[in-house]
Tab-separated table of C-alpha atoms in Angstrom:
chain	number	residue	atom	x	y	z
Y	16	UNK	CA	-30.902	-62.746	51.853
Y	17	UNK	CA	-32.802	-60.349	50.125
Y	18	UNK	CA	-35.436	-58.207	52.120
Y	19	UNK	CA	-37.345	-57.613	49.042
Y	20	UNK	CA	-38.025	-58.530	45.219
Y	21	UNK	CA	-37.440	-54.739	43.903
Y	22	UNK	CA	-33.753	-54.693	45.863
Y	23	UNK	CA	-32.747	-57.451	43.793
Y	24	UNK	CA	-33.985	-56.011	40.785
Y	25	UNK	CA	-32.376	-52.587	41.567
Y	26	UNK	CA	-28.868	-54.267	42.037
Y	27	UNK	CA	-29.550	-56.186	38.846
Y	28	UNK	CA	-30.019	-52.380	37.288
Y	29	UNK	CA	-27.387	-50.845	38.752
Y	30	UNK	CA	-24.877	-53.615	37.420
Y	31	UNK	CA	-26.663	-53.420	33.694
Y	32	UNK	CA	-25.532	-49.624	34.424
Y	33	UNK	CA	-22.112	-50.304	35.234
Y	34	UNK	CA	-21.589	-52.505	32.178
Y	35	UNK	CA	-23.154	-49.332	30.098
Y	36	UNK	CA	-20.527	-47.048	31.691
Y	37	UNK	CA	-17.651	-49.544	30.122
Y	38	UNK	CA	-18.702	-48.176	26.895
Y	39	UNK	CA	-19.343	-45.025	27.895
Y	40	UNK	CA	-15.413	-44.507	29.425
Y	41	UNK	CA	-13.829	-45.251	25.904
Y	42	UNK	CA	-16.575	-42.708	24.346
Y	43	UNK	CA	-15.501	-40.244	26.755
Y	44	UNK	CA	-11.780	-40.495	26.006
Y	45	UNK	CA	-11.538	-41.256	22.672
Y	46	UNK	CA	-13.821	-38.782	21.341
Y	47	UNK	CA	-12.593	-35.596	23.952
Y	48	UNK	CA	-15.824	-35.186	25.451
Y	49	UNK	CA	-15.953	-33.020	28.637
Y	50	UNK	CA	-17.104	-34.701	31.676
Y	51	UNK	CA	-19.777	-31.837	32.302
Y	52	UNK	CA	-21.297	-31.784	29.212
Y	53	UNK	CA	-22.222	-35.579	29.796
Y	54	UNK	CA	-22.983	-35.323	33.635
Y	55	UNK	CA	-25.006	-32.864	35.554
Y	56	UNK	CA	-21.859	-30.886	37.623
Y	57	UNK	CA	-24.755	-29.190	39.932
Y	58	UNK	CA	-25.441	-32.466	41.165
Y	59	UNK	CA	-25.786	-32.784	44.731
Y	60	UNK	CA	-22.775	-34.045	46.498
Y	61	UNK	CA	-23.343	-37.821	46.953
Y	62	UNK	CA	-25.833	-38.256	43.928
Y	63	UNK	CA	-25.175	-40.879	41.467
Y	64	UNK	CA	-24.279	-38.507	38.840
Y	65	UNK	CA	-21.683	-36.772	40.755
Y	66	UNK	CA	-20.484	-40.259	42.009
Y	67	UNK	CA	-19.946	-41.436	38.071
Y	68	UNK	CA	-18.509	-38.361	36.961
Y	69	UNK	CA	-15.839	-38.023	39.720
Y	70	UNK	CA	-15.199	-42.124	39.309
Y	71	UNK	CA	-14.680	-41.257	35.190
Y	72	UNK	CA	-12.600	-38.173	36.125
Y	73	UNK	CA	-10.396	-40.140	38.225
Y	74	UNK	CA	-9.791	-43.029	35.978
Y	75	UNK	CA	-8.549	-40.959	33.470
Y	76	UNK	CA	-6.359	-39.227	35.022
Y	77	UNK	CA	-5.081	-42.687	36.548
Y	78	UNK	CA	-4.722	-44.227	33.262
Y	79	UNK	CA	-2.541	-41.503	32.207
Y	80	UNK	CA	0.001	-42.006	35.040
Y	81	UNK	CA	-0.499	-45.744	33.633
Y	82	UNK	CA	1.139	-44.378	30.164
Y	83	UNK	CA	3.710	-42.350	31.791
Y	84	UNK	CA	4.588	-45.531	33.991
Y	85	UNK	CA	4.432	-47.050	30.687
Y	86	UNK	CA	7.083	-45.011	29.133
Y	87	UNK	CA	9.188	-45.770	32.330
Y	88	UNK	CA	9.111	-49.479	32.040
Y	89	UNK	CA	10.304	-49.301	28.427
Y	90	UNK	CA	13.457	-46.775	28.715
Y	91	UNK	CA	14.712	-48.537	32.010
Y	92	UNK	CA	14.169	-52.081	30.747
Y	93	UNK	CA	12.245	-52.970	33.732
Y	94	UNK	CA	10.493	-56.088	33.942
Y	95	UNK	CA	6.983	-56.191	35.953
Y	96	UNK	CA	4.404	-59.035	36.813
Y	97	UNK	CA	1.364	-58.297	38.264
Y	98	UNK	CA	-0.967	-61.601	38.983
Y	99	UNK	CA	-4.676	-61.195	39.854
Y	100	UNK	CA	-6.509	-63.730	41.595
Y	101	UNK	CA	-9.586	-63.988	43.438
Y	102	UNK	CA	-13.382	-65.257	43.418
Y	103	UNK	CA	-15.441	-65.623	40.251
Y	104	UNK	CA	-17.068	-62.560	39.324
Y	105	UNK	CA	-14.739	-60.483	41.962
Y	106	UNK	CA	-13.881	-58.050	39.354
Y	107	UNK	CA	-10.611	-59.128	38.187
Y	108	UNK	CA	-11.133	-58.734	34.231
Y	109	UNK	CA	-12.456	-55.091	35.041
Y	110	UNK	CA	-8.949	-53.843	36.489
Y	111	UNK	CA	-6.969	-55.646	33.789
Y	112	UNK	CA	-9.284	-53.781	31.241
Y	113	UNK	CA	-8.669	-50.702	32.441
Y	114	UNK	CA	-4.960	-50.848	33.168
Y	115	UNK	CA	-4.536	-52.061	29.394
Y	116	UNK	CA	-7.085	-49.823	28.116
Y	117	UNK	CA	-4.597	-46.654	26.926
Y	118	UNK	CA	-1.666	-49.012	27.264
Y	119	UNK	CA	0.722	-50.491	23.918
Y	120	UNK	CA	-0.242	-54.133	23.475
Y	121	UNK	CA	3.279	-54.303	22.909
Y	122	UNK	CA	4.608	-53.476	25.975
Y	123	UNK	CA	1.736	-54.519	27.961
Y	124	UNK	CA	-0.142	-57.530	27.715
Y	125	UNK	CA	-2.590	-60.148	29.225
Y	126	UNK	CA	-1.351	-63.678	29.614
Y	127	UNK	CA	-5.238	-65.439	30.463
Y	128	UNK	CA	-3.984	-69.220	30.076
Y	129	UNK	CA	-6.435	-71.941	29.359
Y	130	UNK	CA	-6.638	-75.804	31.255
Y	131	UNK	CA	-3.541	-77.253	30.722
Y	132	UNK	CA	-3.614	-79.791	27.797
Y	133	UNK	CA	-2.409	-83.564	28.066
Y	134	UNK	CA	0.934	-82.697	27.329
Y	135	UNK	CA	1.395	-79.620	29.722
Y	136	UNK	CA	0.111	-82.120	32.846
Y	137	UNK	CA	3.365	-83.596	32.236
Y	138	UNK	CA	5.273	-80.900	32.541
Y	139	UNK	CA	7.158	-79.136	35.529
Y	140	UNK	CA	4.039	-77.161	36.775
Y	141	UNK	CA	5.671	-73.596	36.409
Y	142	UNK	CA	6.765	-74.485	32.726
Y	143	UNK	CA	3.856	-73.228	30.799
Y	144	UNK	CA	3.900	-69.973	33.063
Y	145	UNK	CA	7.894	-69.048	32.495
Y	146	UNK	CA	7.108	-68.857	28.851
Y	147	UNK	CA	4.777	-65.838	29.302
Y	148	UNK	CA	6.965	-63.670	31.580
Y	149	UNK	CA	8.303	-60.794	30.148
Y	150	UNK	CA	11.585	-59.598	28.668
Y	151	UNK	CA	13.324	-56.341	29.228
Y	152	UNK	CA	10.407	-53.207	29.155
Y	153	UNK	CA	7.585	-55.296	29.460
Y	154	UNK	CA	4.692	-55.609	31.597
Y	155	UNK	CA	2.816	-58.999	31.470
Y	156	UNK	CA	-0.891	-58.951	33.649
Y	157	UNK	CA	-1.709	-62.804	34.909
Y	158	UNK	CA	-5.591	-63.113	34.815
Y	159	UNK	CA	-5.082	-66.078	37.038
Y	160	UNK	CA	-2.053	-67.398	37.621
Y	161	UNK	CA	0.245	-70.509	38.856
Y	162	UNK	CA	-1.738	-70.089	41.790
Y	163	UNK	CA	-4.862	-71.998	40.221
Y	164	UNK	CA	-3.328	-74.958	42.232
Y	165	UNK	CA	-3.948	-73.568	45.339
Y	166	UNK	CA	-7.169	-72.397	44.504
Y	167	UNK	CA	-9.582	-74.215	42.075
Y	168	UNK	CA	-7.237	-77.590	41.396
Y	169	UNK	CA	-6.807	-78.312	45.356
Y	170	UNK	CA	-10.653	-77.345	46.011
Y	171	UNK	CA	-12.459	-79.229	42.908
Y	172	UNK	CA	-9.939	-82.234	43.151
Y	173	UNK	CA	-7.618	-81.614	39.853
Y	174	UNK	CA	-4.737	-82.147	41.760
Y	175	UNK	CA	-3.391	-84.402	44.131
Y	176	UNK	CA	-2.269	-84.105	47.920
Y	177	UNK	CA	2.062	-84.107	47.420
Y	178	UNK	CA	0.982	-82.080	44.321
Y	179	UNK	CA	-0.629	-79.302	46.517
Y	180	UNK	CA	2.007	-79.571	48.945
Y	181	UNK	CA	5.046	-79.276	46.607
Y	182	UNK	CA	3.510	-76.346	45.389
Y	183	UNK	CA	3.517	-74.584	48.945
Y	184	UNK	CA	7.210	-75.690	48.793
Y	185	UNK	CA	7.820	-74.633	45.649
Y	186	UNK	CA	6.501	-71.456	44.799
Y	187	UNK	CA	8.595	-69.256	47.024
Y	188	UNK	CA	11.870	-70.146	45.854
Y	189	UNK	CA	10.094	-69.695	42.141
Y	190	UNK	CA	9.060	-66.072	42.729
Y	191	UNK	CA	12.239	-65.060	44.857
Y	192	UNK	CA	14.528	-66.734	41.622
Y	193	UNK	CA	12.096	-64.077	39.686
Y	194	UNK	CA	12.928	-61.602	41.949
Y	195	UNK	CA	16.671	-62.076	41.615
Y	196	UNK	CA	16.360	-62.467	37.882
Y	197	UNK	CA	15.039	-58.747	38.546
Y	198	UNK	CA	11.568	-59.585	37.255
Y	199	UNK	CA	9.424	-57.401	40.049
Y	200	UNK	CA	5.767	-59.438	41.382
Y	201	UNK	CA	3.024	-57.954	41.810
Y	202	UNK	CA	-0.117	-59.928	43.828
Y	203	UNK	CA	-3.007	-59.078	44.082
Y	204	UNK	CA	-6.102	-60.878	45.675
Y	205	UNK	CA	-9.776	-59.812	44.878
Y	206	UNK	CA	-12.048	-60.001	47.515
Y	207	UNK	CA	-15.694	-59.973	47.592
Y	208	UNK	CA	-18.787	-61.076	49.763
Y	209	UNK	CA	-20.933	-64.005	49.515
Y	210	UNK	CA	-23.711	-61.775	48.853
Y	211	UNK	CA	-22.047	-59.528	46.131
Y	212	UNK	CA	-20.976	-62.519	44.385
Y	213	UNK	CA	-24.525	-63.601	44.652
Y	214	UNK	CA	-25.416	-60.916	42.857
Y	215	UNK	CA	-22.921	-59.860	40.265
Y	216	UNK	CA	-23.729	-63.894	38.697
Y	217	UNK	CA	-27.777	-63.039	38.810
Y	218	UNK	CA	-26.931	-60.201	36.849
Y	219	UNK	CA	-24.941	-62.214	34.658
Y	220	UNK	CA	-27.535	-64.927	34.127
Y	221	UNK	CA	-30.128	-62.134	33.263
Y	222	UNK	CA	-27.727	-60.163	30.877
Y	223	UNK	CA	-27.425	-61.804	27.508
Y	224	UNK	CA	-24.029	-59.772	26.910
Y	225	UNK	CA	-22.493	-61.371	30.254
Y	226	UNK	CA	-23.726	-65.086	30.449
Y	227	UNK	CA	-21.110	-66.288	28.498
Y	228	UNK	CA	-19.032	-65.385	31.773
Y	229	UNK	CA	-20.517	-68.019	33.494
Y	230	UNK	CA	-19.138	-71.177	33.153
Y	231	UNK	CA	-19.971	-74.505	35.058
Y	232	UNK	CA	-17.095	-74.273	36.850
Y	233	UNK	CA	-18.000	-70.286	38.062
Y	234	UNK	CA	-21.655	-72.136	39.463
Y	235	UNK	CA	-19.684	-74.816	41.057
Y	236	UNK	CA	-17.593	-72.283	42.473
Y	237	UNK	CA	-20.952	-70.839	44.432
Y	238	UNK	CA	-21.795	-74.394	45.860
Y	239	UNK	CA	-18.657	-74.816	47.622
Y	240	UNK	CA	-18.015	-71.310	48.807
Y	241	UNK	CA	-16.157	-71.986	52.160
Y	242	UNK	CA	-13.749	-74.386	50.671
Y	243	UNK	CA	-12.949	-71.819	48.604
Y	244	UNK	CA	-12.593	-69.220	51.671
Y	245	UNK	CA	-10.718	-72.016	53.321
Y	246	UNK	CA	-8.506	-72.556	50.427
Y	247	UNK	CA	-7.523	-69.009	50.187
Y	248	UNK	CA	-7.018	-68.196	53.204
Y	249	UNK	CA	-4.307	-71.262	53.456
Y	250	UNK	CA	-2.423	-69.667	50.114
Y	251	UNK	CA	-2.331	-66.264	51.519
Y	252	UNK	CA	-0.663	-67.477	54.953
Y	253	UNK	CA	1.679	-69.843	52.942
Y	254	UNK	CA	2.771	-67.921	49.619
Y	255	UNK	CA	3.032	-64.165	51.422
Y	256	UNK	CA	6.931	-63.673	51.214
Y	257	UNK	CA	8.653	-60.611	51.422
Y	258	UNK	CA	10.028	-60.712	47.833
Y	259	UNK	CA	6.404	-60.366	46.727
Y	260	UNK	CA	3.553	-60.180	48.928
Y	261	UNK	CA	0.099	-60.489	48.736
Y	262	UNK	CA	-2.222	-57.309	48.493
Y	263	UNK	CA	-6.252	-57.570	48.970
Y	264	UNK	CA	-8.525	-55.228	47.458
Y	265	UNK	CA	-11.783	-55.090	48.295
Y	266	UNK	CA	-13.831	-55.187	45.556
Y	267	UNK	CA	-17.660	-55.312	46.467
Y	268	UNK	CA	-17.863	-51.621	44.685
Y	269	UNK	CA	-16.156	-52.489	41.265
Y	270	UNK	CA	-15.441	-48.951	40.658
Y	271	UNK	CA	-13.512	-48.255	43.853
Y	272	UNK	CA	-11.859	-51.570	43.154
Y	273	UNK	CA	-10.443	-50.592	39.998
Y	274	UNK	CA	-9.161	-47.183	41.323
Y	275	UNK	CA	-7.642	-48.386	44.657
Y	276	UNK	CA	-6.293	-50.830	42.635
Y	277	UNK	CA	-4.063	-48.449	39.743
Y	278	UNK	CA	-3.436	-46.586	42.430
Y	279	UNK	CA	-1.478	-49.078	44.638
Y	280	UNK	CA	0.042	-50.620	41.104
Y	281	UNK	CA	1.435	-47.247	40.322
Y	282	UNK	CA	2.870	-47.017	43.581
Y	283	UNK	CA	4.757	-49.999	43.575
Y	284	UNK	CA	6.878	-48.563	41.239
Y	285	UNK	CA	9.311	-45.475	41.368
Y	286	UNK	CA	8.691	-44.708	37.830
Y	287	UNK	CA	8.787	-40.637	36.683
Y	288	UNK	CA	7.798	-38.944	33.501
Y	289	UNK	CA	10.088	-39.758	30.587
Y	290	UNK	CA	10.892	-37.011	27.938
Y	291	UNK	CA	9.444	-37.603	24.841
Y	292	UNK	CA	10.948	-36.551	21.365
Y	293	UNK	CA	8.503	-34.040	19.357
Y	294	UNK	CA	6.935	-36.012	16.640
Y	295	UNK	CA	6.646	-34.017	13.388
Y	296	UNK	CA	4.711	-35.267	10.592
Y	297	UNK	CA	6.574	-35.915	7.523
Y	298	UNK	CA	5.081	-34.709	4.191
Y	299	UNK	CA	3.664	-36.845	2.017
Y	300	UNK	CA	5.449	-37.625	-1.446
Y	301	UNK	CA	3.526	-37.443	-4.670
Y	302	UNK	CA	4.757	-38.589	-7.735
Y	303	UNK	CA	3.145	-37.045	-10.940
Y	304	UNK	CA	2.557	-40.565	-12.566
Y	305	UNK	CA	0.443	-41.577	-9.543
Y	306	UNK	CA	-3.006	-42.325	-9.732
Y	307	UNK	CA	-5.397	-44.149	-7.395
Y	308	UNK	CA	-7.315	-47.463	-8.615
Y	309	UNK	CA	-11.151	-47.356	-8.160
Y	310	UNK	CA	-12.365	-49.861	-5.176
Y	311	UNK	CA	-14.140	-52.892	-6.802
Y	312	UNK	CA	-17.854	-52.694	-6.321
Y	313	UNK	CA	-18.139	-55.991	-5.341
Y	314	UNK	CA	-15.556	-55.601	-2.476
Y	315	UNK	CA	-17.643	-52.592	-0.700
Y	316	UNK	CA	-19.170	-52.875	2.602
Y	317	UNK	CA	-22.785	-52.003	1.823
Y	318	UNK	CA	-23.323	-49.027	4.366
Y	319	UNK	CA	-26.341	-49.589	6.025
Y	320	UNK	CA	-25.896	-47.109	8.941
């Protein structure tokens, strides 16, 4: 797969350098540094540098259409539900991060739902979904979705044959009584190769800060890669509906994933920039008698840094 040792161990760098550049993108932002103080603008066209900087560049200017579309969603009352799905390691978690990053938890959040318990198993399959979709001026991001029964349940056995089928039956009368309940859907699938994911979970198992990512279920996932493919490609023909269809990204290049990605999200909407009030900051009372208390010793922090 691989035509030598030191390509490996380049990718392996290159995705220990991506991970740095997480941290870096909140430095950058939250601090006001300028993007050409931290990266060399006479780079040559095409150079790594000049590749980051324009990626960081266009993020944040991305992410601040995401606050104006933000503002949007809570004066209109409109109600949005995007889903991500896709392969392990496709990238998924890096576009919900990013979308949420500048965003109010408030108004938009993550709904990442755990393996049903014994009691949920019981339940109409959609229940424990409906209770996570939002009200009105609220965005709610799936990080896997009800369509974990046409994925991982129907490939690794967790559910049964008239279950899998009554979900195909199912599911697009659930998302069109969404639709009509004016909740907009949002799909998107994350597509990678069988080489990238290859990849992206060596670099996991050789990064102490990622290897809790990889669960048995993510290595299982590698062994039985075509049932997978197979699987998907079934849900895509069968769930694609008019009301809310199914958009791929390609996301072998996280960082073009994540921007093609906002970018399509915030054109799904017709959102426009809402007129803020000026915000004036009030004066702080004092009252004569007022003194402040001394801070305990014993209750201190010791600074060590």
């Amino acid at each position: 797969m691989f035509s030598t040792q030191d390509t490996l161990v380049q990718r392996i760098h290159r995705e220990l350098l991506d991970h740095n550049d997480e941290e870096l993108e909140l430095e950058l932002s939250e601090d006001g540094h300028d993007l050409n103080a931290l990266f060399d603008e006479h780079a040559p066209d095409g150079s790594e540098k000049e590749i980051r900087r324009l990626y960081f560049s266009e993020l944040f200017r991305l992410q601040g259409e995401l606050v104006k579309l933000q503002s949007w969603v809570v004066k209109t009352g409109h109600k949005v539900v995007i889903l991500f799905e896709g392969r392990d390691a496709a990238g998924k978690g890096g576009v919900i991060k990013r979308i949420t990053q500048r965003l109010n938890p408030r108004v938009c959040r993550v709904a990442a739902l755990p393996a049903p318990n014994d009691r949920e198993r019981t339940q109409w399959y959609f229940q424990r979904y409906v209770s996570h979709l939002p009200a009105a001026g609220e965005i709610v991001l799936f990080d896997r979705s009800w369509y974990n029964r046409a994925g991982v349940e129907q490939v690794m056995g967790f559910c049964t044959d008239d279950q899998y089928e009554e979900f195909f039956r199912t599911v697009p009368e659930f998302e069109r009584m969404l639709a009509r309940s004016g909740i907009q859907l949002i799909k998107y699938w994350f597509s990678i190769s069988d080489q990238e994911q290859h990849l992206r979970f060596l670099s996991r198992i050789h990064d102490p800060l990622k290897q809790w990512k990889l669960s048995p279920m993510d290595l299982e996932s590698r062994r039985r890669w075509e049932a997978y493919t197979k699987a998907k490609e079934i849900m895509l023909e069968r769930t694609h509906i008019s009301e809310a269809p199914w958009w791929v990204v390609h996301a072998d290049d996280k960082k073009k994933a994540r921007l093609n990605c906002i970018h399509h999200l915030l054109g799904q909407m017709p959102y426009e920039e809402v007129e803020l009030p000026t915000i004036e900051l009030p004066q702080r009372v004092r009252q004569e008698d007022y003194s402040r208390s001394p801070t305990p010793p014993e209750l201190i922090v010791p600074q060590l840094y």
